Short mmCIF file of C-alpha atoms and ligand atoms in Angstrom, two decimals:
data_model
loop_
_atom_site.label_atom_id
_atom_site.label_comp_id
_atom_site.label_asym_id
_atom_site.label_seq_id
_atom_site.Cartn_x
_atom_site.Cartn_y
_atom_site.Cartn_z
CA UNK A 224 -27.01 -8.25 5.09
CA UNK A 225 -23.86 -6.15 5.30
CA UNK A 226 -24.28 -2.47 3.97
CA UNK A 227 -21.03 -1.23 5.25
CA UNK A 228 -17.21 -1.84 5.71
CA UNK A 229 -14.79 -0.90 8.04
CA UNK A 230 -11.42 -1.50 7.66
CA UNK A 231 -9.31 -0.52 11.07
CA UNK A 232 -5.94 -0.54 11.55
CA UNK A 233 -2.37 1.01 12.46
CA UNK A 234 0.60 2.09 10.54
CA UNK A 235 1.24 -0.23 7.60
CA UNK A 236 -1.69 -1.97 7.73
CA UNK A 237 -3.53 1.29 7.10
CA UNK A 238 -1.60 1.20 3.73
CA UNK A 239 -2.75 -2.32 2.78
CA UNK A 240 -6.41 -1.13 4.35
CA UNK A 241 -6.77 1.76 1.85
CA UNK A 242 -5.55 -0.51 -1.31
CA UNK A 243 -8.71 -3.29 0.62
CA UNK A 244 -10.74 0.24 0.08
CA UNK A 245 -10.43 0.34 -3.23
CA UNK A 246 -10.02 -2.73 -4.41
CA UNK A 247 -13.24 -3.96 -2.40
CA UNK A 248 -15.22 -0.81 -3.35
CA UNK A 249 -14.70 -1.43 -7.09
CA UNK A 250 -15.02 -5.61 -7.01
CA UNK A 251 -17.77 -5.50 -4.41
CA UNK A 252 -19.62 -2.17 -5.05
CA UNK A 253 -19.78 -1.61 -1.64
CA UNK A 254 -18.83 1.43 1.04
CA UNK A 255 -15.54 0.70 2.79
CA UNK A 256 -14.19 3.12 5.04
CA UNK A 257 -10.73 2.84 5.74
CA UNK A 258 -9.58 4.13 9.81
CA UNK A 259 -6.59 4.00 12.06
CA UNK A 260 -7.52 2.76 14.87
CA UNK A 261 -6.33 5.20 17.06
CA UNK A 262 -8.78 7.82 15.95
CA UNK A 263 -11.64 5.36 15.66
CA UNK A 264 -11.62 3.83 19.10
CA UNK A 265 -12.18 7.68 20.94
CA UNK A 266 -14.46 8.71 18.45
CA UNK A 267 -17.91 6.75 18.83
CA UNK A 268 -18.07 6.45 14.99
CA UNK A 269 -21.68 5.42 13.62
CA UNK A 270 -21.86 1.64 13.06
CA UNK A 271 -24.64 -1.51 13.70
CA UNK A 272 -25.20 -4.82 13.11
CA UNK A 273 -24.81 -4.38 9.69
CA UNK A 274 -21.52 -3.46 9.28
CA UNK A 275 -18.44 -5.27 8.86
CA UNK A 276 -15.61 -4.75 10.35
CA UNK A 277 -12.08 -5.86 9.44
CA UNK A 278 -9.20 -5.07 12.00
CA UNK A 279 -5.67 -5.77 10.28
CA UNK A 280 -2.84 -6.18 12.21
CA UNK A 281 0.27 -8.00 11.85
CA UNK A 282 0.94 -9.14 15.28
CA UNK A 283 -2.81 -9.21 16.72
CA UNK A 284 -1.79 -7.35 20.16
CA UNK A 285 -1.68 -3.91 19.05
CA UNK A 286 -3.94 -2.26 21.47
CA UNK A 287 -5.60 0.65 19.86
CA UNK A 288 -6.89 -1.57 17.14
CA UNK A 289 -7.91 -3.73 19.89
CA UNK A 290 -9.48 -1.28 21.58
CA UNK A 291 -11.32 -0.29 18.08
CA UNK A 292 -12.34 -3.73 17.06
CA UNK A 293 -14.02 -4.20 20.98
CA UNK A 294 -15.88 -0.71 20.60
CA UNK A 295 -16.95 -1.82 16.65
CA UNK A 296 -18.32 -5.54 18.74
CA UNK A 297 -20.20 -3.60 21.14
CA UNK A 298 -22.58 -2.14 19.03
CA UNK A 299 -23.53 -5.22 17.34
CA UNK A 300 -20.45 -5.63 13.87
CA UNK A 301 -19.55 -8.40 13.16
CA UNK A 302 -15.67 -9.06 12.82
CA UNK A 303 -13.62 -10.62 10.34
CA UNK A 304 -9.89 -10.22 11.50
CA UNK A 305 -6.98 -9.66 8.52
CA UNK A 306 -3.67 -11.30 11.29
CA UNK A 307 -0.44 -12.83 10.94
CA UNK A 308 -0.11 -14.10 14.39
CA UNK A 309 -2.06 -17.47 15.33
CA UNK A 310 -4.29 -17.27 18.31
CA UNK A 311 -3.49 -13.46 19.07
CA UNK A 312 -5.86 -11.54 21.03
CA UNK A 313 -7.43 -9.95 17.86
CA UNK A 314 -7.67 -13.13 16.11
CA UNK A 315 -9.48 -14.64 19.30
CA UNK A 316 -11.67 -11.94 19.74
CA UNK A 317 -12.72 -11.68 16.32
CA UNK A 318 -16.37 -13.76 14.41
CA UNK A 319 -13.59 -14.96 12.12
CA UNK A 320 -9.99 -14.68 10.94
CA UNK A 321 -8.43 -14.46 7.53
CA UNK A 322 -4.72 -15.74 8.92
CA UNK A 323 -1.91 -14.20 6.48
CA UNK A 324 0.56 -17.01 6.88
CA UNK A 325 3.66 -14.71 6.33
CA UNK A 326 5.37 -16.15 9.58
CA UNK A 327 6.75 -14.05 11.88
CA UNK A 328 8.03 -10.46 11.12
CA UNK A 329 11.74 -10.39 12.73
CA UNK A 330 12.45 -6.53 12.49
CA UNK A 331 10.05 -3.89 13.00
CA UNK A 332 9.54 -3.19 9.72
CA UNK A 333 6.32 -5.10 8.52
CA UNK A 334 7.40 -6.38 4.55
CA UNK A 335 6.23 -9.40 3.79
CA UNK A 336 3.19 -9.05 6.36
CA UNK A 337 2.14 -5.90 4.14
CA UNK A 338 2.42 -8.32 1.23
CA UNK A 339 0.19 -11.06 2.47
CA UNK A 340 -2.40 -8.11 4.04
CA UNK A 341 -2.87 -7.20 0.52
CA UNK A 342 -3.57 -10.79 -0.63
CA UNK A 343 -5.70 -10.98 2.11
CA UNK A 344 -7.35 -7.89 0.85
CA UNK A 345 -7.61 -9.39 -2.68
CA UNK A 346 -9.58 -12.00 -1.72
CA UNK A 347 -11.81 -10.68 0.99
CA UNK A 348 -13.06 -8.19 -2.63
CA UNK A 349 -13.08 -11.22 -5.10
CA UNK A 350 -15.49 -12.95 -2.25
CA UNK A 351 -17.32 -10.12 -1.67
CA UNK A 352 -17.41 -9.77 -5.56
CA UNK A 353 -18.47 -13.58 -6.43
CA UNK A 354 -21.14 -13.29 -3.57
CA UNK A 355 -22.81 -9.77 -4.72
CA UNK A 356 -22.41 -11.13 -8.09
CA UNK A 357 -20.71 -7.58 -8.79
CA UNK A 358 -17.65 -9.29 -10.65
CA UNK A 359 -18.04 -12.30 -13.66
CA UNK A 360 -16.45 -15.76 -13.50
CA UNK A 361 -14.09 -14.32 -15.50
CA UNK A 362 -13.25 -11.10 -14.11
CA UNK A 363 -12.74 -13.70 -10.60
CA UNK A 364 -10.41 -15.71 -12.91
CA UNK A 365 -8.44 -12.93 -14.66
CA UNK A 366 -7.53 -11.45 -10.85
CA UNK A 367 -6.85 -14.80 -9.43
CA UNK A 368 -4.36 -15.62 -12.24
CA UNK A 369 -2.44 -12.43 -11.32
CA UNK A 370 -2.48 -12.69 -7.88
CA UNK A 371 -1.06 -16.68 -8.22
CA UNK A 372 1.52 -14.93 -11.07
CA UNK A 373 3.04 -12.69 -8.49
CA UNK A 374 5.56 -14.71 -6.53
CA UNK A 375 7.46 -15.15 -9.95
CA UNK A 376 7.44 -11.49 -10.60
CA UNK A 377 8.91 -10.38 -7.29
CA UNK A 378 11.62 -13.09 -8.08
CA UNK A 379 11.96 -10.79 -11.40
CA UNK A 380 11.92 -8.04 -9.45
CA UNK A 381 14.71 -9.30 -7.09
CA UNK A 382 17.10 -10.13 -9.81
CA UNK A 383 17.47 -6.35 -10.61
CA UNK A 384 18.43 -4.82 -7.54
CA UNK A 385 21.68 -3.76 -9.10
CA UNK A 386 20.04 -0.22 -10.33
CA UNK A 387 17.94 0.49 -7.15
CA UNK A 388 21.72 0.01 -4.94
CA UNK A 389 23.25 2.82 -6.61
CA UNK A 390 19.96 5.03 -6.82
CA UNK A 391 20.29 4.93 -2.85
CA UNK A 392 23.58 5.95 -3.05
CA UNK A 393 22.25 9.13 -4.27
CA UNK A 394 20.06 9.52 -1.53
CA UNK A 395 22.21 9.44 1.18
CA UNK A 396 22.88 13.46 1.29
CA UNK A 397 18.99 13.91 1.05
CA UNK A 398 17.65 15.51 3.41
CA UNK A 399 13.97 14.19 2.97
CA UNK A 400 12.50 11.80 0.31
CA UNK A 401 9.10 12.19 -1.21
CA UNK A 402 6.96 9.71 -3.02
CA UNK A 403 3.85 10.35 -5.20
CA UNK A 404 1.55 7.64 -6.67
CA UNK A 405 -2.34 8.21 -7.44
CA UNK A 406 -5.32 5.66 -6.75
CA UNK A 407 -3.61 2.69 -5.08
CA UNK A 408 -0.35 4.31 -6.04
CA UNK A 409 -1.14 6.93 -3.67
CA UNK A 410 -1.07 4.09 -0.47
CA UNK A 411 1.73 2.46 -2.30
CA UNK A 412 3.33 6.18 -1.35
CA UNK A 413 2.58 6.12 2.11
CA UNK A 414 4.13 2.77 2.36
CA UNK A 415 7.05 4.13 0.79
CA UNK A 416 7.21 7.05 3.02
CA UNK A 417 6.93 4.73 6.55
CA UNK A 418 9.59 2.21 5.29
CA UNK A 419 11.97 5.05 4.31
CA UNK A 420 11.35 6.67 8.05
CA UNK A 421 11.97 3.28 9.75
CA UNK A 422 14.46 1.73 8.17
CA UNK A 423 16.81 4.57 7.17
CA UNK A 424 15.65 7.16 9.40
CA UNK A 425 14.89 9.89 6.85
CA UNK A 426 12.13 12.62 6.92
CA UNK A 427 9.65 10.78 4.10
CA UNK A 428 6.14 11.66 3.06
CA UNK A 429 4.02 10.38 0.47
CA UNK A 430 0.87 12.05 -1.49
CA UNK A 431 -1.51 11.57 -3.55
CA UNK A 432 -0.44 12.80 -7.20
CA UNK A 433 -3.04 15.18 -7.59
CA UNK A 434 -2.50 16.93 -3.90
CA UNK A 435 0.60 17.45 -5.46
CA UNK A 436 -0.20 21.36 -6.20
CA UNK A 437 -2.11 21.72 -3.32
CA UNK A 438 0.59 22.16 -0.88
CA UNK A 439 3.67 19.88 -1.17
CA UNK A 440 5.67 21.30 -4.14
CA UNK A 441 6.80 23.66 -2.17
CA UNK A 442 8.97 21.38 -0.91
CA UNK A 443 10.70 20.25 -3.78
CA UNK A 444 14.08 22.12 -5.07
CA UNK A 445 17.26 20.26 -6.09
CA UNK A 446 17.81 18.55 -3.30
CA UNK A 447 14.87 16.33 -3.37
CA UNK A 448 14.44 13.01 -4.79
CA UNK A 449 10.62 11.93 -5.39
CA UNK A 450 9.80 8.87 -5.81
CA UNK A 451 7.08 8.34 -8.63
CA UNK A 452 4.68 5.59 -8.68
CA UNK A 453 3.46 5.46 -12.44
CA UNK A 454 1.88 2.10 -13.24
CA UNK A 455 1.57 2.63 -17.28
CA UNK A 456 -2.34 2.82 -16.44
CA UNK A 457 -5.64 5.07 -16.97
CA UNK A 458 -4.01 7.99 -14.31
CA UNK A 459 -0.10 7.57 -16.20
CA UNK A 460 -0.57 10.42 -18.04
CA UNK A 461 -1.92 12.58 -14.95
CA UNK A 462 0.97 11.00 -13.26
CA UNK A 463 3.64 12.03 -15.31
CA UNK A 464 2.37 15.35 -15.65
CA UNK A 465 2.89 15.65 -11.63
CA UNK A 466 6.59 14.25 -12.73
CA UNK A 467 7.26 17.16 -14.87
CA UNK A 468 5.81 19.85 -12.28
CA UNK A 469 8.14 17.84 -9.72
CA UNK A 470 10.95 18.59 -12.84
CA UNK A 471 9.90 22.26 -13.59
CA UNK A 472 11.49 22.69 -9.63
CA UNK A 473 14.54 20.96 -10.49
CA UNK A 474 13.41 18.00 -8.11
CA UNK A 475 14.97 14.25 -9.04
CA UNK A 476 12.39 11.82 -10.31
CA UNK A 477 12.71 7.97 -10.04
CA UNK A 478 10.47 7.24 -11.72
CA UNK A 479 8.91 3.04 -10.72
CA UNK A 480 6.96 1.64 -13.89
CA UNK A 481 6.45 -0.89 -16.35
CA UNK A 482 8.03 -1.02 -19.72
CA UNK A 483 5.32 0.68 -21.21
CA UNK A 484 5.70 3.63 -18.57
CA UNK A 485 9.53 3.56 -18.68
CA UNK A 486 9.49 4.05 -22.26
CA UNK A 487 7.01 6.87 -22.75
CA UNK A 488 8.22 8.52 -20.01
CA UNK A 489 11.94 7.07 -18.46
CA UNK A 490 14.32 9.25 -20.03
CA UNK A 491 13.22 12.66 -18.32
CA UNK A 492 13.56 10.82 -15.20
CA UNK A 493 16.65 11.22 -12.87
CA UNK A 494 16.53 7.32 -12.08
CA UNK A 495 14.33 4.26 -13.17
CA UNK A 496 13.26 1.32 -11.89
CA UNK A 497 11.44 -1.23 -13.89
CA UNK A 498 8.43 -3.51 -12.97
CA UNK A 499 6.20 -6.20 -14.76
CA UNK A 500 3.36 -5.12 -15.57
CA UNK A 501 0.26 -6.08 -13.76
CA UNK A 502 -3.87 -5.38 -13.41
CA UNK A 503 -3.57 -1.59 -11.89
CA UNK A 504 -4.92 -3.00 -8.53
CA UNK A 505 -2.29 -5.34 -8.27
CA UNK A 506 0.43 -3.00 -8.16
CA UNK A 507 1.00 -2.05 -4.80
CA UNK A 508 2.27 -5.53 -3.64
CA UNK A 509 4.66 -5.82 -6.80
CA UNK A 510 5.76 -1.91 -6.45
CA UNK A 511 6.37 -2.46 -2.80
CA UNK A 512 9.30 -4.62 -3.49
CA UNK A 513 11.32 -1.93 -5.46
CA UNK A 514 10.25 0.62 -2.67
CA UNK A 515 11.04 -1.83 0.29
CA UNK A 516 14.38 -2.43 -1.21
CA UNK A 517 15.03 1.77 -1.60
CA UNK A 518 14.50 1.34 2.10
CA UNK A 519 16.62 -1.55 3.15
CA UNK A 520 19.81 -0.13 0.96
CA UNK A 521 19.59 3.81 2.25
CA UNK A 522 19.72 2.11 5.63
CA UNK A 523 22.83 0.40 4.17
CA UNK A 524 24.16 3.03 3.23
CA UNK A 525 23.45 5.34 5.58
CA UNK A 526 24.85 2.76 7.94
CA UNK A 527 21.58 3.17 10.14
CA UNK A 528 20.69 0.19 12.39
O1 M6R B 2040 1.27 -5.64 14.58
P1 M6R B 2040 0.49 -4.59 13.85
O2 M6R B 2040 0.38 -4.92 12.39
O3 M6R B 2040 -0.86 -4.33 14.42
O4 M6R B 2040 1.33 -3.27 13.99
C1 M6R B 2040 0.79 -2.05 13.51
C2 M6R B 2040 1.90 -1.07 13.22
O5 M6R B 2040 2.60 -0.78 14.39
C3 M6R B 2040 2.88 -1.62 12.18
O6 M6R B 2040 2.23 -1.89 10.97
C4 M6R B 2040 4.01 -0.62 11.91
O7 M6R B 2040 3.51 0.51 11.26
C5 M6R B 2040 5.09 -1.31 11.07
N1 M6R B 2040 6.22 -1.58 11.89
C6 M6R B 2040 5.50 -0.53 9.87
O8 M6R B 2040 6.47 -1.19 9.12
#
């Protein structure tokens, strides 16, 4: 009976809320729209009984989405809650709740909730997906068997932090970071951009590759590093031809992709950091690693709290 979505949310969970966007649009061929919750709740957006509505949120107390999800219930949606945090306001408040079992988050920066959140994201499209009968058995099965692959590749992941320590060490004279990723690349970007901010206190932003001419090169010269999201996938070649316009200004790529992407495209790139490679919609959660780790070590570094 549902003919709409609405995902709702603050700050990270915005980021895993556009990845739900387009991972449920595709798997569920269905309209998701994807809103922070602070616009949303003073906006009377248009909604009715026959939308759902899916407030993330880490802790389940964060008031605007709150606020959002109570407006959403008044005229009529019905809620399904994405939360970390067991009996939380949100959770309680909600028709039902998809619990992301992360346990607790102990510094502000949300890492392994963002993780789960995407799970939670994965499965709320394969269900969506199974029930509409818009994916196969085996389409269900093929992104199943990645998701339940992906605690071994992070471990991969984690075993080569060597290369991403000194990359940081480059950063620390930067005076602002920029990352660049297209389709759920691009919120893979702005996840990149908040942890950088956070954790290291650096000006960060991330875009979508192809806004890439439509504003933000002018910021790139010598001193900036940009971050690259390039997935060796149906947008790499678009991708790396935002890499060389980034190059063509003198800016420094690092360039985060499989083997595939790393060899096609690694050695014009400043720094690189390699990845398994995984179903393109799948990415975000094993690309956040690298980019939560760029994070954590510029805050080393830098010596930042
Ligand atoms: O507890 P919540 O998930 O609702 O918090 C929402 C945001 O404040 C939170 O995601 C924030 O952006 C993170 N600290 C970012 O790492």
């Amino acid at each position: 009976k549902i003919d709409k979505i609405v995902i709702i949310e603050c700050g990270t969970d915005f980021n895993a809320g556009l990845v739900g966007k387009y991972a449920i649009e595709k798997w569920g061929n269905i309209p998701v729209d994807v809103e922070l919750a602070s616009e949303y709740r003073y906006r009377e957006p248009s909604l009715d009984e026959k939308t759902l509505v899916i407030p993330i949120s880490q802790s389940g107390e964060t008031m605007d989405t709150l606020m959002a999800l109570r407006y959403a219930k008044s005229k009529g949606a019905k809620i399904l809650s994405v939360c970390n945090t067991n009996g939380s306001t949100i959770a309680r408040e909600s028709d039902s709740v998809l619990y992301t079992h992360a346990g607790p988050e102990i510094a502000v920066a949300s890492t392994k909730a963002f993780a789960t959140q995407l799970v939670a994201m994965y499965l709320i499209g394969i269900e969506i997906g199974r029930k509409l009968h818009t994916l196969t058995k085996k389409e269900i099965e093929v992104i199943c068997e990645e998701v339940s692959q992906l605690p071994a590749r992070v471990e991969q992941i984690l075993e080569t932090v060597e290369p991403l320590r000194e990359t940081t060490r480059k950063f620390k004279s930067a005076e602002s970071i920029l990352f660049l990723g297209r389709h759920v690349g691009y919120p893979t970007a702005l996840e990149g951009a908040l942890k950088l901010k956070e954790l290291a206190y650096m000006h960060a932003e991330g875009f979508a590759g192809g806004e890439l001419k439509h504003g933000p090169i002018a910021l790139i010269d010598e001193n900036v590093p940009v971050i690259v999201i390039a997935p060796h996938d149906n947008l790499f070649e678009k991708t790396v031809s935002n890499m060389q316009e980034v190059m063509a200004r003198k800016g420094k790529v690092i360039l985060i992709s499989d083997r595939r992407g790393i060899e096609q495209a690694g050695n014009k790139a400043w720094a690189r950091i390699e990845v398994p490679a995984v179903d393109p919609f799948i990415t975000p959660l094993l690309y956040s690693v690298p980019i939560q780790l760029l994070a954590y070590h510029t805050a080393v570094v830098k010596g930042t709290d």
